[in-house]
mmCIF file of C-alpha atoms and ligand atoms in Angstrom:
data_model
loop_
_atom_site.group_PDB
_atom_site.id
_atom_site.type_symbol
_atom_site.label_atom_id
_atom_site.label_comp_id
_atom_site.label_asym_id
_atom_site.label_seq_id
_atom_site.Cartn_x
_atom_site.Cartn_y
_atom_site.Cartn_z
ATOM 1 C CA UNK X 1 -152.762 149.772 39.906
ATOM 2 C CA UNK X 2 -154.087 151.213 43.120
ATOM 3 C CA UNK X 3 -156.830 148.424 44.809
ATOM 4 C CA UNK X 4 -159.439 150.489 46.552
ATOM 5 C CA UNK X 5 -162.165 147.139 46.639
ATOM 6 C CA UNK X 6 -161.296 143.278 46.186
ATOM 7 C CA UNK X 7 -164.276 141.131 47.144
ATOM 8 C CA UNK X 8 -165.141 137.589 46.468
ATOM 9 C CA UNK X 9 -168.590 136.720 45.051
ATOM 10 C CA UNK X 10 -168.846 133.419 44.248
ATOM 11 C CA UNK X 11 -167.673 130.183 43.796
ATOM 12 C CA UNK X 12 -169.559 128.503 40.344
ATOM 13 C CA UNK X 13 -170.303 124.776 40.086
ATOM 14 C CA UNK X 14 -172.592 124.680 37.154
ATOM 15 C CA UNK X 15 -172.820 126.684 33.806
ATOM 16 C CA UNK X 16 -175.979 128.450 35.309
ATOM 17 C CA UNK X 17 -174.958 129.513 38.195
ATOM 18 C CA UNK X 18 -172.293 131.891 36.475
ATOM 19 C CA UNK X 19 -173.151 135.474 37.372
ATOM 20 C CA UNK X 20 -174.276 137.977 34.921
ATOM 21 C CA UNK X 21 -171.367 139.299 32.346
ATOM 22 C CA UNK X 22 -171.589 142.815 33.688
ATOM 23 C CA UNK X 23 -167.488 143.969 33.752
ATOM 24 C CA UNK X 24 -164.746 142.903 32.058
ATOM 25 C CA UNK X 25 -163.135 139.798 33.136
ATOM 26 C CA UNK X 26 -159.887 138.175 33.560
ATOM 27 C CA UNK X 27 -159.106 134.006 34.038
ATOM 28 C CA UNK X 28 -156.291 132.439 35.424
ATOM 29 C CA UNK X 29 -155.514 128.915 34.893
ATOM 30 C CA UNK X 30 -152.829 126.878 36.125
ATOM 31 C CA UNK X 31 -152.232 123.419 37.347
ATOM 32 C CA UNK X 32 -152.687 123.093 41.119
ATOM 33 C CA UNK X 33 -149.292 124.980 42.993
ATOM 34 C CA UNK X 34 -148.449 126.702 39.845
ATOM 35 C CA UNK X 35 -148.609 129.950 42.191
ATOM 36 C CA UNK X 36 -152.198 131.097 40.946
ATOM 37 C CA UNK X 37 -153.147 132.920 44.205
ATOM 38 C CA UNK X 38 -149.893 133.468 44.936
ATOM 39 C CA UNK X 39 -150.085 135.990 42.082
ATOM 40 C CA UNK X 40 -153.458 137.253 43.066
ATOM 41 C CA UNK X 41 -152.457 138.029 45.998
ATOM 42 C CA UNK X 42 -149.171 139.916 44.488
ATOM 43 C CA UNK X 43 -151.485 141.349 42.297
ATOM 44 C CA UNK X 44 -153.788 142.689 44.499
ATOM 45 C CA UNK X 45 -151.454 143.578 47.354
ATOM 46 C CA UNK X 46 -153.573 141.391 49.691
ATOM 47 C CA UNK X 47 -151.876 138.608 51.592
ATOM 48 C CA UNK X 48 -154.749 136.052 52.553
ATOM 49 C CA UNK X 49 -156.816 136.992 49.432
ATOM 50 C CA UNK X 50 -156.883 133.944 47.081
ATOM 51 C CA UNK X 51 -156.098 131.297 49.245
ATOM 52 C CA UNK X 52 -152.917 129.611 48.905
ATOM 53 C CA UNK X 53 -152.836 126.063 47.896
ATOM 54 C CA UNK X 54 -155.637 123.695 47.041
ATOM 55 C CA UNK X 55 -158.928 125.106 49.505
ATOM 56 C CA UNK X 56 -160.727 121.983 49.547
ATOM 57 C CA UNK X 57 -163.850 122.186 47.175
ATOM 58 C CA UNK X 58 -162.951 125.125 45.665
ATOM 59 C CA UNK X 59 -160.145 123.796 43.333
ATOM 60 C CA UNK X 60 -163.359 122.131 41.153
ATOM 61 C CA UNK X 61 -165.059 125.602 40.902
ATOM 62 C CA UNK X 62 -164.613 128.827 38.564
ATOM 63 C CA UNK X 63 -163.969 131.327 41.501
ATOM 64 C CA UNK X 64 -165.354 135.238 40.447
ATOM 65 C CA UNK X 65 -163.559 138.334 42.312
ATOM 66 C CA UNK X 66 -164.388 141.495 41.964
ATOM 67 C CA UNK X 67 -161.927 144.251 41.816
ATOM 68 C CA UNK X 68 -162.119 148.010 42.490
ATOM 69 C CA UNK X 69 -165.701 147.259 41.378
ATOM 70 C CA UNK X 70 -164.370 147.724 37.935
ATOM 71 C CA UNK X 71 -163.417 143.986 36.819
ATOM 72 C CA UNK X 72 -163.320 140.786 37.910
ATOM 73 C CA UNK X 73 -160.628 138.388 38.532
ATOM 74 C CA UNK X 74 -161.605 134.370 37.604
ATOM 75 C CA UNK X 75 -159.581 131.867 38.927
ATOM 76 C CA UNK X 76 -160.319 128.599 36.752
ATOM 77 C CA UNK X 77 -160.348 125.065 38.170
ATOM 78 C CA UNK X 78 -156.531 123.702 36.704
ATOM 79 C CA UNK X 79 -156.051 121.862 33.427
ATOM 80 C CA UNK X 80 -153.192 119.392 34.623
ATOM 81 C CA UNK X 81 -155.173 116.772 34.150
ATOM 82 C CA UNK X 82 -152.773 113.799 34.916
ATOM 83 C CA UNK X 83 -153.842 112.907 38.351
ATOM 84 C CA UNK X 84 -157.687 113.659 38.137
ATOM 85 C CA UNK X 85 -159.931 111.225 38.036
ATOM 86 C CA UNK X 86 -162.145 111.094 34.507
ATOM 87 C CA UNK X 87 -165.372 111.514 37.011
ATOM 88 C CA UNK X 88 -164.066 114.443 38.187
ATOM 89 C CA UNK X 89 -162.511 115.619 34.477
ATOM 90 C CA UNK X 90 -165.664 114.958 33.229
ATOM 91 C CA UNK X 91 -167.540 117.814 35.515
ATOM 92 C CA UNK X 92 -164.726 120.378 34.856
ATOM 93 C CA UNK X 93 -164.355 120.400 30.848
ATOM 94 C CA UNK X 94 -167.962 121.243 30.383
ATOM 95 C CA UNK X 95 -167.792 124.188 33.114
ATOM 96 C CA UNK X 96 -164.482 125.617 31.868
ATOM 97 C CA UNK X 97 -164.609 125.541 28.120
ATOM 98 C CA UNK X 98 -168.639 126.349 28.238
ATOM 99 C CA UNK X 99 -167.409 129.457 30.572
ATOM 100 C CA UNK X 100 -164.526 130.476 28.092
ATOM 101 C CA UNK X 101 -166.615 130.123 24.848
ATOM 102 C CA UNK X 102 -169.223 131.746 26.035
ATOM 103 C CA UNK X 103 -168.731 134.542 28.174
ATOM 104 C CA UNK X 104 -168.714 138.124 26.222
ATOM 105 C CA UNK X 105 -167.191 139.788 29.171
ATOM 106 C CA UNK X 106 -164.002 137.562 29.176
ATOM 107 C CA UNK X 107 -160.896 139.728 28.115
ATOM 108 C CA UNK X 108 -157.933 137.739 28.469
ATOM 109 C CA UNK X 109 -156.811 133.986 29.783
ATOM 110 C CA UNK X 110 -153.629 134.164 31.963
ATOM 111 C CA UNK X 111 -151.784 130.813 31.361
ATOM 112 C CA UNK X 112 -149.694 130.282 34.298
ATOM 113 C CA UNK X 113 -146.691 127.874 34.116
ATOM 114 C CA UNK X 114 -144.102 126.877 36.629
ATOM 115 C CA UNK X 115 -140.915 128.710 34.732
ATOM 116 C CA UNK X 116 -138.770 125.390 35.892
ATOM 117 C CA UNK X 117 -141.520 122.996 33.791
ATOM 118 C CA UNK X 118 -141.348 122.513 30.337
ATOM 119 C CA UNK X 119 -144.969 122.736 28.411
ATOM 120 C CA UNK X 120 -147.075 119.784 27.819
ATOM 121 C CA UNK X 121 -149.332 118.617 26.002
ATOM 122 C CA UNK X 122 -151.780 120.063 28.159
ATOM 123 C CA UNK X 123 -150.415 123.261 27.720
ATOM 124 C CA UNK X 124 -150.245 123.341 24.086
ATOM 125 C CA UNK X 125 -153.472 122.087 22.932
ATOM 126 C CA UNK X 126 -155.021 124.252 25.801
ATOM 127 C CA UNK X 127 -153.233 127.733 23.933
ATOM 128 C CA UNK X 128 -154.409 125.892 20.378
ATOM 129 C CA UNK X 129 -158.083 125.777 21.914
ATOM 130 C CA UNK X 130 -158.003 129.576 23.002
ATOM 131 C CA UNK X 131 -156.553 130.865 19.733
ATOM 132 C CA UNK X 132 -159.036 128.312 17.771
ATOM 133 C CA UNK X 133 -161.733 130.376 19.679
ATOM 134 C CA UNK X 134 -160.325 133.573 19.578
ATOM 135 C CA UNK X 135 -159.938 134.255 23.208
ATOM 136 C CA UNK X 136 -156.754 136.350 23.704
ATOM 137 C CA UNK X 137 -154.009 134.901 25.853
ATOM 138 C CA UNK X 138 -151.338 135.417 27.925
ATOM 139 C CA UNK X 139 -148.040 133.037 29.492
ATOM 140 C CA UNK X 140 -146.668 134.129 32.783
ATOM 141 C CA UNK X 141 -143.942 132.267 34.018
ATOM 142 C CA UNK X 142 -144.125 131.738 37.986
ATOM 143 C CA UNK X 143 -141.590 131.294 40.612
ATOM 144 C CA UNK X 144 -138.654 132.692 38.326
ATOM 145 C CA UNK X 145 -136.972 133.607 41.545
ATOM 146 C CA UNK X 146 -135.960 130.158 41.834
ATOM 147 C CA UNK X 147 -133.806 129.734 38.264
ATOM 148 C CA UNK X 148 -130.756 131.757 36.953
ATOM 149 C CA UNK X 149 -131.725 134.593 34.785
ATOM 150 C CA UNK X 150 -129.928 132.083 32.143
ATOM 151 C CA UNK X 151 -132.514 129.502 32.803
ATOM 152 C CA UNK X 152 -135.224 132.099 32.777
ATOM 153 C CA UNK X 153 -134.714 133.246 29.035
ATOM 154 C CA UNK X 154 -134.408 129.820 27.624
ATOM 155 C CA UNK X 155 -137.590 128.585 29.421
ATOM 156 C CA UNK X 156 -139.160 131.983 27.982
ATOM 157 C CA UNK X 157 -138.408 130.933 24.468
ATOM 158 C CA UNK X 158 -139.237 127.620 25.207
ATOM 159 C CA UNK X 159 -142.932 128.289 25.985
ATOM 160 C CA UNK X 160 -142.984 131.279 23.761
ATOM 161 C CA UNK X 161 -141.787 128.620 20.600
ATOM 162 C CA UNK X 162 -144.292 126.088 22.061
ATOM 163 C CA UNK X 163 -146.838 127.711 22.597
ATOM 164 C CA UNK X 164 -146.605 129.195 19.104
ATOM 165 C CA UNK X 165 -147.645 132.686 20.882
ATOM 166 C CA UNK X 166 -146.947 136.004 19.567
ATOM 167 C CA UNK X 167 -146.487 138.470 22.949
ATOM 168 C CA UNK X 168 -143.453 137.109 24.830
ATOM 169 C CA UNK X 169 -144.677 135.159 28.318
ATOM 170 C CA UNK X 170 -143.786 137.386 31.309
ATOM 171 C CA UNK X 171 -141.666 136.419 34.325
ATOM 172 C CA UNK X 172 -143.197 136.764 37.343
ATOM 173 C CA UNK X 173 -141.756 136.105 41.337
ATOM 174 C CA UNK X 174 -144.242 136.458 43.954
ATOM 175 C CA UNK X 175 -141.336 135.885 46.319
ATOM 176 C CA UNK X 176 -139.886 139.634 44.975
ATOM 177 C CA UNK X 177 -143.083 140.941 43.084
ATOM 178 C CA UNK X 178 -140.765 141.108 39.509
ATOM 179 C CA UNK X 179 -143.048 140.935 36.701
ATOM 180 C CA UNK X 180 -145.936 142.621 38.627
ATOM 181 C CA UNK X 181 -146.037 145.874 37.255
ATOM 182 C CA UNK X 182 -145.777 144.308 33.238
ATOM 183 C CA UNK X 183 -148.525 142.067 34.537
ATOM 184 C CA UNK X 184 -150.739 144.868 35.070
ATOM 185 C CA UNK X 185 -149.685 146.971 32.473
ATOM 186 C CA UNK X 186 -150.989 143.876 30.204
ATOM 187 C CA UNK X 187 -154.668 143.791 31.726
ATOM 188 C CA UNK X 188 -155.000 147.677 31.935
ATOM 189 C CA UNK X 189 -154.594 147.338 28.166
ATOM 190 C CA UNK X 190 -156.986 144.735 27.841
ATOM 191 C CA UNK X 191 -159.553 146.858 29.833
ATOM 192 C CA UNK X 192 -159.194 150.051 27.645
ATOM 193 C CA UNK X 193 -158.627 148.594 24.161
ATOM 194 C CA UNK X 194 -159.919 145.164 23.705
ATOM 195 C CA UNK X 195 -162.884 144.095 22.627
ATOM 196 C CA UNK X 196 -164.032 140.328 21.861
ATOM 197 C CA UNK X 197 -165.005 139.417 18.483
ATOM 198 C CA UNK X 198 -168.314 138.670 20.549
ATOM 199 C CA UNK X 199 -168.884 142.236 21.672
ATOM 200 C CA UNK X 200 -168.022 143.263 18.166
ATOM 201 C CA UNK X 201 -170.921 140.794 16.569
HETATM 202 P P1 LIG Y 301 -151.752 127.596 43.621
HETATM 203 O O1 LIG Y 301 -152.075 126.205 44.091
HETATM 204 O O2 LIG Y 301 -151.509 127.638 42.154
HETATM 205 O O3 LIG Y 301 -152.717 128.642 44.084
HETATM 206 O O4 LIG Y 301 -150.303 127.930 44.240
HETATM 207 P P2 LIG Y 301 -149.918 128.777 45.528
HETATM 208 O O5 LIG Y 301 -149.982 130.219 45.258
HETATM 209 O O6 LIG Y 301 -150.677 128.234 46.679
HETATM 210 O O7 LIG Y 301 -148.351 128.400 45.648
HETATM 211 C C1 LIG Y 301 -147.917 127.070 45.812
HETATM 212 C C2 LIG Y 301 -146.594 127.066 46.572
HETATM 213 O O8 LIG Y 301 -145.593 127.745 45.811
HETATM 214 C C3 LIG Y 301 -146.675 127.814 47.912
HETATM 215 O O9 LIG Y 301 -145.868 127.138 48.823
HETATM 216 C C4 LIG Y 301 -146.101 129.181 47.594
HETATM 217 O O10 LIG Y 301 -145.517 129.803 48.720
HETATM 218 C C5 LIG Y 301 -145.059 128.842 46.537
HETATM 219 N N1 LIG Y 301 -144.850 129.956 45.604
HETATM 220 C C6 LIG Y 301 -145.801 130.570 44.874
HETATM 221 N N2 LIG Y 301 -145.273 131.549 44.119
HETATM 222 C C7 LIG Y 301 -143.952 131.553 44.376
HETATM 223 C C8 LIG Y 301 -142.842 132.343 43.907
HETATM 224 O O11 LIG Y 301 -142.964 133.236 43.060
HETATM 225 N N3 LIG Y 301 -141.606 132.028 44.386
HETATM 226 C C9 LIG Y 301 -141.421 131.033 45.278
HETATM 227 N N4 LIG Y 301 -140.172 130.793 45.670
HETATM 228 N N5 LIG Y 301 -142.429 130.278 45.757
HETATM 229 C C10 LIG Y 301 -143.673 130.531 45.317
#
């Protein structure tokens, strides 16, 4: 995919502050270090793009990019839950499930995973939520530069088994940019084909 535009737009607090559903979106979510802008940035072939690790403020937001002024790119506060206070929790669940239930626009969730972590709980009632709504998602498994191929395949069947998904997740390095191109390949063919049973209502 050849970026000609990537520009941020905004960062959203509250449920209406969400900018109109004009162009076919895509959300990441991840717990905090999973690699999230890492992979936006790989993604986008722009270094200081996303910004790497926890901005302060902005890890509580749903952050909207626009790309090649053809789709947008949302990066979703992270669902890892464990060390968040229930004040905070409390602001997030509303703002991220009333964003993903809602929004017509939405094409695909992009569940990102450390590839050396097993799934939680977390994990699997999150994919059991999406599929319960049907919002189509994907697994990509981050950092894989750091395992054996070995250990990549059984933590792919692992979260694949899980995860009780049908596509296989993909394996992604943004250390060597594997996994990039299938990465792409996926959202192109979200932006062509799919349509949400919302659209289709
Ligand atoms: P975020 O908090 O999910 O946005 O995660 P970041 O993209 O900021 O990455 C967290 C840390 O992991 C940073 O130190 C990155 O350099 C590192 N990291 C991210 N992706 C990879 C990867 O594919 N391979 C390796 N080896 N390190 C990575």
């Amino acid at each position: 995919m050849k970026i000609t535009d990537a520009c941020f737009i905004k960062s959203v607090y509250h449920l209406q502050d969400l900018p109109n559903p004009v162009l076919p979106e895509f959300a990441f979510s991840g717990r905090s270090n999973v690699g999230k802008s890492s992979l936006i940035n790989t993604l986008l072939n722009r270094k200081g793009f996303a910004k790497t690790s926890a901005t302060p403020g902005r890890t509580q937001s749903i952050n909207f990019m626009e790309i090649n002024r053809a789709f947008c790119f949302v990066d979703l506060p992270g669902y890892g839950y464990a060390n968040v206070p229930l004040s905070v929790r409390k602001k997030w669940l509303p703002l991220i499930e009333g964003y993903l239930k809602n929004r017509p626009t939405l094409r695909l969730v992009i569940i990102l995973a450390d590839v050396r972590r097993e799934p939680q709980e977390e994990e699997t009632l999150y994919a059991a939520w999406l599929k319960q709504h049907d919002i189509p998602l994907v697994v990509v498994l981050t950092k894989v530069d750091k395992v054996s191929k070995q250990q990549q395949i059984k933590s792919l069947r692992l979260w694949k088994n899980r995860l009780g998904i049908g596509g296989e997740p993909i394996l992604f390095s943004a250390a060597t940019g594997e996994g990039k191109e299938r990465i792409w390949k996926h959202l192109i063919h979200f932006i062509k084909s799919h349509k949400t049973h919302k659209e289709l209502d």
